mmCIF file of C-alpha atoms in Angstrom:
data_model
loop_
_atom_site.group_PDB
_atom_site.id
_atom_site.type_symbol
_atom_site.label_atom_id
_atom_site.label_comp_id
_atom_site.label_asym_id
_atom_site.label_seq_id
_atom_site.Cartn_x
_atom_site.Cartn_y
_atom_site.Cartn_z
ATOM 1 C CA UNK A 1 126.335 90.393 74.768
ATOM 2 C CA UNK A 2 122.988 88.930 75.254
ATOM 3 C CA UNK A 3 120.836 89.334 72.212
ATOM 4 C CA UNK A 4 117.578 91.100 72.983
ATOM 5 C CA UNK A 5 114.563 89.240 71.720
ATOM 6 C CA UNK A 6 111.540 91.359 70.794
ATOM 7 C CA UNK A 7 108.257 89.961 71.950
ATOM 8 C CA UNK A 8 105.719 89.518 69.231
ATOM 9 C CA UNK A 9 102.766 91.795 69.690
ATOM 10 C CA UNK A 10 99.446 89.900 69.898
ATOM 11 C CA UNK A 11 97.216 90.298 66.906
ATOM 12 C CA UNK A 12 94.241 92.576 67.481
ATOM 13 C CA UNK A 13 95.812 94.649 70.249
ATOM 14 C CA UNK A 14 97.636 97.964 70.264
ATOM 15 C CA UNK A 15 100.782 98.893 72.102
ATOM 16 C CA UNK A 16 98.749 99.778 75.137
ATOM 17 C CA UNK A 17 97.904 96.679 77.127
ATOM 18 C CA UNK A 18 94.186 97.084 77.723
ATOM 19 C CA UNK A 19 93.073 98.768 74.487
ATOM 20 C CA UNK A 20 91.843 96.416 71.760
ATOM 21 C CA UNK A 21 91.609 97.334 68.119
ATOM 22 C CA UNK A 22 88.025 96.622 66.923
ATOM 23 C CA UNK A 23 87.788 94.145 64.101
ATOM 24 C CA UNK A 24 86.093 95.531 61.002
ATOM 25 C CA UNK A 25 82.539 94.321 60.523
ATOM 26 C CA UNK A 26 80.354 94.679 57.455
ATOM 27 C CA UNK A 27 77.673 97.283 58.090
ATOM 28 C CA UNK A 28 75.793 99.708 55.924
ATOM 29 C CA UNK A 29 74.962 103.305 56.640
ATOM 30 C CA UNK A 30 73.448 106.273 54.842
ATOM 31 C CA UNK A 31 76.547 108.334 55.590
ATOM 32 C CA UNK A 32 80.098 107.060 55.832
ATOM 33 C CA UNK A 33 82.836 109.250 57.267
ATOM 34 C CA UNK A 34 86.492 108.229 57.376
ATOM 35 C CA UNK A 35 86.176 106.974 60.940
ATOM 36 C CA UNK A 36 83.093 104.954 59.990
ATOM 37 C CA UNK A 37 84.795 103.455 56.939
ATOM 38 C CA UNK A 38 87.677 102.328 59.170
ATOM 39 C CA UNK A 39 85.141 100.470 61.318
ATOM 40 C CA UNK A 40 83.620 98.683 58.342
ATOM 41 C CA UNK A 41 80.723 100.934 57.322
ATOM 42 C CA UNK A 42 79.936 101.101 53.621
ATOM 43 C CA UNK A 43 79.099 104.370 51.920
ATOM 44 C CA UNK A 44 76.442 104.711 49.212
ATOM 45 C CA UNK A 45 79.239 104.750 46.629
ATOM 46 C CA UNK A 46 80.099 101.128 47.489
ATOM 47 C CA UNK A 47 76.435 100.144 47.073
ATOM 48 C CA UNK A 48 76.257 101.891 43.711
ATOM 49 C CA UNK A 49 79.519 100.256 42.642
ATOM 50 C CA UNK A 50 78.054 96.865 43.546
ATOM 51 C CA UNK A 51 75.057 97.584 41.336
ATOM 52 C CA UNK A 52 77.285 98.541 38.427
ATOM 53 C CA UNK A 53 79.474 95.442 38.769
ATOM 54 C CA UNK A 54 76.767 92.816 39.312
ATOM 55 C CA UNK A 55 73.962 94.515 37.422
ATOM 56 C CA UNK A 56 70.730 95.708 39.011
ATOM 57 C CA UNK A 57 68.547 93.144 37.285
ATOM 58 C CA UNK A 58 70.609 90.204 38.496
ATOM 59 C CA UNK A 59 70.564 91.116 42.203
ATOM 60 C CA UNK A 60 68.054 90.018 44.845
ATOM 61 C CA UNK A 61 65.367 92.537 45.753
ATOM 62 C CA UNK A 62 62.603 92.991 48.301
ATOM 63 C CA UNK A 63 58.923 93.113 47.341
ATOM 64 C CA UNK A 64 56.276 94.497 49.691
ATOM 65 C CA UNK A 65 52.602 93.876 48.880
ATOM 66 C CA UNK A 66 49.923 95.705 50.883
ATOM 67 C CA UNK A 67 46.246 94.930 50.307
ATOM 68 C CA UNK A 68 44.046 97.881 51.257
ATOM 69 C CA UNK A 69 40.381 97.565 50.353
ATOM 70 C CA UNK A 70 40.009 97.486 46.570
ATOM 71 C CA UNK A 71 43.622 98.525 45.963
ATOM 72 C CA UNK A 72 46.942 96.680 46.171
ATOM 73 C CA UNK A 73 50.149 98.651 46.808
ATOM 74 C CA UNK A 74 53.396 97.104 45.553
ATOM 75 C CA UNK A 75 56.887 98.347 46.419
ATOM 76 C CA UNK A 76 60.072 96.841 45.033
ATOM 77 C CA UNK A 77 63.531 97.894 46.084
ATOM 78 C CA UNK A 78 67.036 96.465 46.147
ATOM 79 C CA UNK A 79 68.818 96.756 49.471
ATOM 80 C CA UNK A 80 71.847 95.107 51.051
ATOM 81 C CA UNK A 81 70.241 95.243 54.498
ATOM 82 C CA UNK A 82 67.727 92.398 54.285
ATOM 83 C CA UNK A 83 70.313 89.726 55.116
ATOM 84 C CA UNK A 84 72.206 91.705 57.782
ATOM 85 C CA UNK A 85 70.513 90.805 61.064
ATOM 86 C CA UNK A 86 70.853 93.020 64.099
ATOM 87 C CA UNK A 87 71.577 96.266 62.229
ATOM 88 C CA UNK A 88 69.744 99.208 63.768
ATOM 89 C CA UNK A 89 69.320 102.776 62.659
ATOM 90 C CA UNK A 90 72.184 104.983 63.862
ATOM 91 C CA UNK A 91 71.888 108.163 65.897
ATOM 92 C CA UNK A 92 70.887 111.339 64.127
ATOM 93 C CA UNK A 93 74.078 113.259 63.396
ATOM 94 C CA UNK A 94 72.715 116.345 61.565
ATOM 95 C CA UNK A 95 69.520 117.957 60.329
ATOM 96 C CA UNK A 96 67.429 116.122 57.755
ATOM 97 C CA UNK A 97 68.479 117.103 54.257
ATOM 98 C CA UNK A 98 66.202 117.775 51.298
ATOM 99 C CA UNK A 99 66.730 114.321 49.809
ATOM 100 C CA UNK A 100 65.766 112.619 53.062
ATOM 101 C CA UNK A 101 62.724 114.894 53.376
ATOM 102 C CA UNK A 102 61.549 113.680 49.966
ATOM 103 C CA UNK A 103 61.977 110.069 51.073
ATOM 104 C CA UNK A 104 60.037 110.761 54.283
ATOM 105 C CA UNK A 105 57.258 112.466 52.307
ATOM 106 C CA UNK A 106 56.910 109.414 50.042
ATOM 107 C CA UNK A 107 56.672 107.098 53.041
ATOM 108 C CA UNK A 108 54.078 109.318 54.731
ATOM 109 C CA UNK A 109 52.028 109.491 51.540
ATOM 110 C CA UNK A 110 52.081 105.719 51.175
ATOM 111 C CA UNK A 111 51.063 105.055 54.814
ATOM 112 C CA UNK A 112 48.195 107.585 54.627
ATOM 113 C CA UNK A 113 46.987 106.223 51.273
ATOM 114 C CA UNK A 114 46.986 102.640 52.564
ATOM 115 C CA UNK A 115 45.059 103.606 55.718
ATOM 116 C CA UNK A 116 42.598 105.642 53.647
ATOM 117 C CA UNK A 117 41.852 102.873 51.126
ATOM 118 C CA UNK A 118 41.537 100.266 53.881
ATOM 119 C CA UNK A 119 39.281 102.326 56.185
ATOM 120 C CA UNK A 120 36.901 104.352 54.033
ATOM 121 C CA UNK A 121 34.237 103.458 51.469
ATOM 122 C CA UNK A 122 32.780 105.029 48.322
ATOM 123 C CA UNK A 123 30.450 107.866 49.254
ATOM 124 C CA UNK A 124 32.401 108.992 52.332
ATOM 125 C CA UNK A 125 33.125 112.691 52.751
ATOM 126 C CA UNK A 126 35.958 115.023 51.827
ATOM 127 C CA UNK A 127 35.287 118.584 52.959
ATOM 128 C CA UNK A 128 37.156 121.728 54.043
ATOM 129 C CA UNK A 129 36.594 123.737 57.221
ATOM 130 C CA UNK A 130 37.234 127.438 56.560
ATOM 131 C CA UNK A 131 37.344 130.600 58.675
ATOM 132 C CA UNK A 132 35.285 133.744 58.272
ATOM 133 C CA UNK A 133 37.027 137.100 57.960
ATOM 134 C CA UNK A 134 37.900 138.350 61.430
ATOM 135 C CA UNK A 135 37.686 134.902 63.081
ATOM 136 C CA UNK A 136 40.950 133.520 61.777
ATOM 137 C CA UNK A 137 43.255 132.397 64.614
ATOM 138 C CA UNK A 138 46.569 134.145 65.129
ATOM 139 C CA UNK A 139 48.728 131.029 64.856
ATOM 140 C CA UNK A 140 48.438 127.587 63.200
ATOM 141 C CA UNK A 141 48.626 125.975 66.641
ATOM 142 C CA UNK A 142 45.435 127.796 67.688
ATOM 143 C CA UNK A 143 43.774 126.655 64.467
ATOM 144 C CA UNK A 144 44.587 123.057 65.350
ATOM 145 C CA UNK A 145 43.078 123.629 68.788
ATOM 146 C CA UNK A 146 39.849 124.740 67.084
ATOM 147 C CA UNK A 147 39.930 121.561 65.021
ATOM 148 C CA UNK A 148 40.448 119.379 68.111
ATOM 149 C CA UNK A 149 37.530 121.069 69.903
ATOM 150 C CA UNK A 150 35.302 120.483 66.868
ATOM 151 C CA UNK A 151 36.289 116.809 66.741
ATOM 152 C CA UNK A 152 35.440 116.403 70.429
ATOM 153 C CA UNK A 153 31.927 117.758 69.834
ATOM 154 C CA UNK A 154 31.495 115.511 66.788
ATOM 155 C CA UNK A 155 32.520 112.463 68.830
ATOM 156 C CA UNK A 156 30.086 113.366 71.610
ATOM 157 C CA UNK A 157 27.213 113.688 69.153
ATOM 158 C CA UNK A 158 28.144 110.441 67.425
ATOM 159 C CA UNK A 159 28.368 108.583 70.728
ATOM 160 C CA UNK A 160 24.825 109.649 71.637
ATOM 161 C CA UNK A 161 23.513 108.045 68.430
ATOM 162 C CA UNK A 162 25.828 105.009 68.477
ATOM 163 C CA UNK A 163 27.757 106.070 65.367
ATOM 164 C CA UNK A 164 31.435 105.215 64.803
ATOM 165 C CA UNK A 165 33.659 108.045 63.559
ATOM 166 C CA UNK A 166 36.704 107.585 61.323
ATOM 167 C CA UNK A 167 38.693 110.529 60.050
ATOM 168 C CA UNK A 168 41.977 111.912 58.686
ATOM 169 C CA UNK A 169 42.505 115.664 59.097
ATOM 170 C CA UNK A 170 45.202 118.129 58.082
ATOM 171 C CA UNK A 171 45.674 121.862 58.607
ATOM 172 C CA UNK A 172 46.897 123.680 55.495
ATOM 173 C CA UNK A 173 48.704 127.024 55.571
ATOM 174 C CA UNK A 174 48.149 129.098 52.438
ATOM 175 C CA UNK A 175 50.741 131.198 50.639
ATOM 176 C CA UNK A 176 49.309 134.337 52.254
ATOM 177 C CA UNK A 177 48.964 132.743 55.668
ATOM 178 C CA UNK A 178 45.359 131.603 55.287
ATOM 179 C CA UNK A 179 44.329 128.586 57.363
ATOM 180 C CA UNK A 180 41.825 125.843 56.592
ATOM 181 C CA UNK A 181 41.375 122.189 57.499
ATOM 182 C CA UNK A 182 41.052 119.232 55.131
ATOM 183 C CA UNK A 183 38.846 116.484 56.556
ATOM 184 C CA UNK A 184 38.263 112.971 55.214
ATOM 185 C CA UNK A 185 35.509 111.297 57.230
ATOM 186 C CA UNK A 186 33.027 108.456 56.974
ATOM 187 C CA UNK A 187 29.405 109.324 56.238
ATOM 188 C CA UNK A 188 27.625 110.925 59.171
ATOM 189 C CA UNK A 189 24.945 113.585 59.451
ATOM 190 C CA UNK A 190 25.935 116.747 57.596
ATOM 191 C CA UNK A 191 23.985 118.770 60.150
ATOM 192 C CA UNK A 192 26.445 117.710 62.860
ATOM 193 C CA UNK A 193 29.395 118.804 60.731
ATOM 194 C CA UNK A 194 27.992 122.218 59.779
ATOM 195 C CA UNK A 195 26.286 123.142 63.048
ATOM 196 C CA UNK A 196 29.242 122.282 65.279
ATOM 197 C CA UNK A 197 31.776 124.223 63.187
ATOM 198 C CA UNK A 198 31.115 127.800 64.315
ATOM 199 C CA UNK A 199 34.154 129.567 62.846
ATOM 200 C CA UNK A 200 33.157 129.724 59.180
ATOM 201 C CA UNK A 201 31.841 127.722 56.237
ATOM 202 C CA UNK A 202 32.045 124.009 55.485
ATOM 203 C CA UNK A 203 32.821 123.357 51.820
ATOM 204 C CA UNK A 204 31.917 119.831 50.731
ATOM 205 C CA UNK A 205 33.824 118.454 47.773
ATOM 206 C CA UNK A 206 33.016 115.362 45.766
ATOM 207 C CA UNK A 207 32.427 112.240 47.814
ATOM 208 C CA UNK A 208 34.925 109.410 47.541
ATOM 209 C CA UNK A 209 34.352 107.753 44.164
ATOM 210 C CA UNK A 210 33.639 104.115 43.335
ATOM 211 C CA UNK A 211 37.225 103.192 42.413
ATOM 212 C CA UNK A 212 38.188 102.488 46.024
ATOM 213 C CA UNK A 213 41.636 104.092 45.533
ATOM 214 C CA UNK A 214 42.078 107.659 46.769
ATOM 215 C CA UNK A 215 45.825 108.299 46.880
ATOM 216 C CA UNK A 216 45.383 111.789 45.427
ATOM 217 C CA UNK A 217 43.571 112.900 48.585
ATOM 218 C CA UNK A 218 46.537 111.729 50.622
ATOM 219 C CA UNK A 219 48.602 114.385 48.823
ATOM 220 C CA UNK A 220 46.622 117.117 50.609
ATOM 221 C CA UNK A 221 47.579 115.655 53.985
ATOM 222 C CA UNK A 222 51.252 115.328 53.016
ATOM 223 C CA UNK A 223 51.163 118.952 51.832
ATOM 224 C CA UNK A 224 49.857 119.978 55.254
ATOM 225 C CA UNK A 225 52.738 118.172 56.924
ATOM 226 C CA UNK A 226 55.320 119.775 54.618
ATOM 227 C CA UNK A 227 53.957 123.298 55.135
ATOM 228 C CA UNK A 228 53.731 122.741 58.876
ATOM 229 C CA UNK A 229 57.403 121.826 59.067
ATOM 230 C CA UNK A 230 58.408 124.632 56.702
ATOM 231 C CA UNK A 231 56.765 127.218 58.973
ATOM 232 C CA UNK A 232 58.406 125.587 62.040
ATOM 233 C CA UNK A 233 55.108 124.998 63.818
ATOM 234 C CA UNK A 234 54.718 122.700 66.781
ATOM 235 C CA UNK A 235 53.320 119.231 66.095
ATOM 236 C CA UNK A 236 53.050 117.595 62.700
ATOM 237 C CA UNK A 237 50.104 119.338 60.994
ATOM 238 C CA UNK A 238 47.848 116.303 60.587
ATOM 239 C CA UNK A 239 46.234 113.548 62.631
ATOM 240 C CA UNK A 240 43.859 110.602 62.290
ATOM 241 C CA UNK A 241 41.528 108.513 64.390
ATOM 242 C CA UNK A 242 42.959 105.461 66.121
ATOM 243 C CA UNK A 243 40.385 103.067 64.685
ATOM 244 C CA UNK A 244 41.701 103.240 61.101
ATOM 245 C CA UNK A 245 42.637 99.977 59.442
ATOM 246 C CA UNK A 246 46.383 99.786 58.840
ATOM 247 C CA UNK A 247 47.160 96.503 57.031
ATOM 248 C CA UNK A 248 50.676 95.147 57.309
ATOM 249 C CA UNK A 249 52.578 94.477 54.072
ATOM 250 C CA UNK A 250 53.565 90.999 52.947
ATOM 251 C CA UNK A 251 57.326 91.062 52.519
ATOM 252 C CA UNK A 252 59.238 88.565 50.445
ATOM 253 C CA UNK A 253 62.773 88.379 49.099
ATOM 254 C CA UNK A 254 63.030 87.676 45.375
ATOM 255 C CA UNK A 255 66.127 85.708 44.423
ATOM 256 C CA UNK A 256 68.458 86.907 41.706
ATOM 257 C CA UNK A 257 67.255 84.101 39.439
ATOM 258 C CA UNK A 258 64.058 86.053 38.888
ATOM 259 C CA UNK A 259 64.765 89.278 37.044
ATOM 260 C CA UNK A 260 63.832 92.689 38.375
ATOM 261 C CA UNK A 261 60.680 93.488 36.379
ATOM 262 C CA UNK A 262 60.542 97.152 35.450
ATOM 263 C CA UNK A 263 57.239 96.699 33.581
ATOM 264 C CA UNK A 264 55.055 94.644 35.951
ATOM 265 C CA UNK A 265 51.832 92.907 35.014
ATOM 266 C CA UNK A 266 48.636 93.343 37.028
ATOM 267 C CA UNK A 267 46.857 90.536 38.817
ATOM 268 C CA UNK A 268 43.800 88.982 37.279
ATOM 269 C CA UNK A 269 40.821 91.266 37.895
ATOM 270 C CA UNK A 270 43.021 94.341 38.484
ATOM 271 C CA UNK A 271 44.641 97.106 36.455
ATOM 272 C CA UNK A 272 47.729 99.223 37.159
ATOM 273 C CA UNK A 273 47.161 102.956 37.573
ATOM 274 C CA UNK A 274 49.973 104.434 35.458
ATOM 275 C CA UNK A 275 49.629 107.889 37.026
ATOM 276 C CA UNK A 276 50.609 106.439 40.408
ATOM 277 C CA UNK A 277 53.572 104.380 39.162
ATOM 278 C CA UNK A 278 56.997 105.634 40.222
ATOM 279 C CA UNK A 279 60.416 104.227 39.477
ATOM 280 C CA UNK A 280 63.913 105.589 39.856
ATOM 281 C CA UNK A 281 66.995 105.407 42.043
ATOM 282 C CA UNK A 282 67.006 105.960 45.789
ATOM 283 C CA UNK A 283 68.635 109.224 46.746
ATOM 284 C CA UNK A 284 71.181 107.871 49.235
ATOM 285 C CA UNK A 285 71.895 104.243 48.471
ATOM 286 C CA UNK A 286 71.852 104.296 44.681
ATOM 287 C CA UNK A 287 69.558 101.242 44.567
ATOM 288 C CA UNK A 288 66.678 101.216 42.050
ATOM 289 C CA UNK A 289 63.104 101.176 43.303
ATOM 290 C CA UNK A 290 59.660 100.674 41.784
ATOM 291 C CA UNK A 291 56.241 101.364 43.318
ATOM 292 C CA UNK A 292 52.815 101.031 41.733
ATOM 293 C CA UNK A 293 49.153 100.565 42.629
ATOM 294 C CA UNK A 294 46.786 97.903 41.316
ATOM 295 C CA UNK A 295 43.080 98.783 41.411
ATOM 296 C CA UNK A 296 40.179 96.390 41.188
ATOM 297 C CA UNK A 297 38.419 96.356 37.810
ATOM 298 C CA UNK A 298 34.856 97.798 37.719
ATOM 299 C CA UNK A 299 33.399 94.492 36.444
ATOM 300 C CA UNK A 300 34.671 92.652 39.500
ATOM 301 C CA UNK A 301 33.351 95.381 41.791
ATOM 302 C CA UNK A 302 29.852 95.111 40.301
ATOM 303 C CA UNK A 303 29.827 91.321 40.751
ATOM 304 C CA UNK A 304 30.910 91.621 44.393
ATOM 305 C CA UNK A 305 28.311 94.338 45.105
ATOM 306 C CA UNK A 306 25.527 92.241 43.575
ATOM 307 C CA UNK A 307 26.634 89.224 45.591
ATOM 308 C CA UNK A 308 26.640 91.284 48.763
ATOM 309 C CA UNK A 309 23.099 92.566 48.052
ATOM 310 C CA UNK A 310 21.843 88.996 47.515
ATOM 311 C CA UNK A 311 23.479 87.921 50.766
ATOM 312 C CA UNK A 312 21.854 90.804 52.661
ATOM 313 C CA UNK A 313 18.416 90.005 51.208
ATOM 314 C CA UNK A 314 18.721 86.367 52.276
ATOM 315 C CA UNK A 315 19.791 87.475 55.733
ATOM 316 C CA UNK A 316 16.741 89.750 56.098
ATOM 317 C CA UNK A 317 14.428 86.924 54.965
ATOM 318 C CA UNK A 318 15.730 84.669 57.736
ATOM 319 C CA UNK A 319 14.917 87.350 60.294
#
């Protein structure tokens, strides 16, 4: 009897001839199902386990520094993704959960605050456009249309006089359904603002102060976005002019030889605003994060303002 010899099956293939078994590759994802884990995806539990084994302070981390006017925004986070080239965000599998909404709100707040500090100056306006009784629009979408029409008229008037307009606006929905618009705008004629808004009153708040850091105002805009989404309205509830300055952050990777500083020190000539310092653990990955804002000291601001005045006086003398 001839002995039957079994052929060895090639490595990496299944019993079917033309179907190849994918080799596992190291990738990271917010969610990791069983099928994803078989393909090499790592769940947040693996990331958290890595932190516990190696220690958070002894791991490399990413530092992002964004200079916006008289403020400096610093973000520090530890992530396994900085060295994995070619990894893209996966397709959206389900609705955004509450934890992810909080992360998105923090990112929106930071981007608005950076654009605000980099684009506006002390003395610029923050005011609210309100509606008179009986002239309130039926839906938030119609209220935004009123705001867009008002902005068009403001731009026309500014163009006639050669004035540049910069603004950030948000439509807020009150607890009882009341509608009003928050507007942050550079200094223009108040007559234009009041005369062209024909639906109600214009309530001017305090002008932007001398600190040069106005992150608290950005909270109003983020609140508008959150309420807009909660009421399932069309659009996003806020907008801004295209000519805002949006500085790009300087990103650097800190090696594990330098410890993760939970109590940072400010730069020379700056101080850290403790009310705007946040630190904790990211909701999905389990990695620690730290974000804070450094603001220019008043003494340095006075010296720069005096120097600018001297420079302007010399310039006028040459003319």
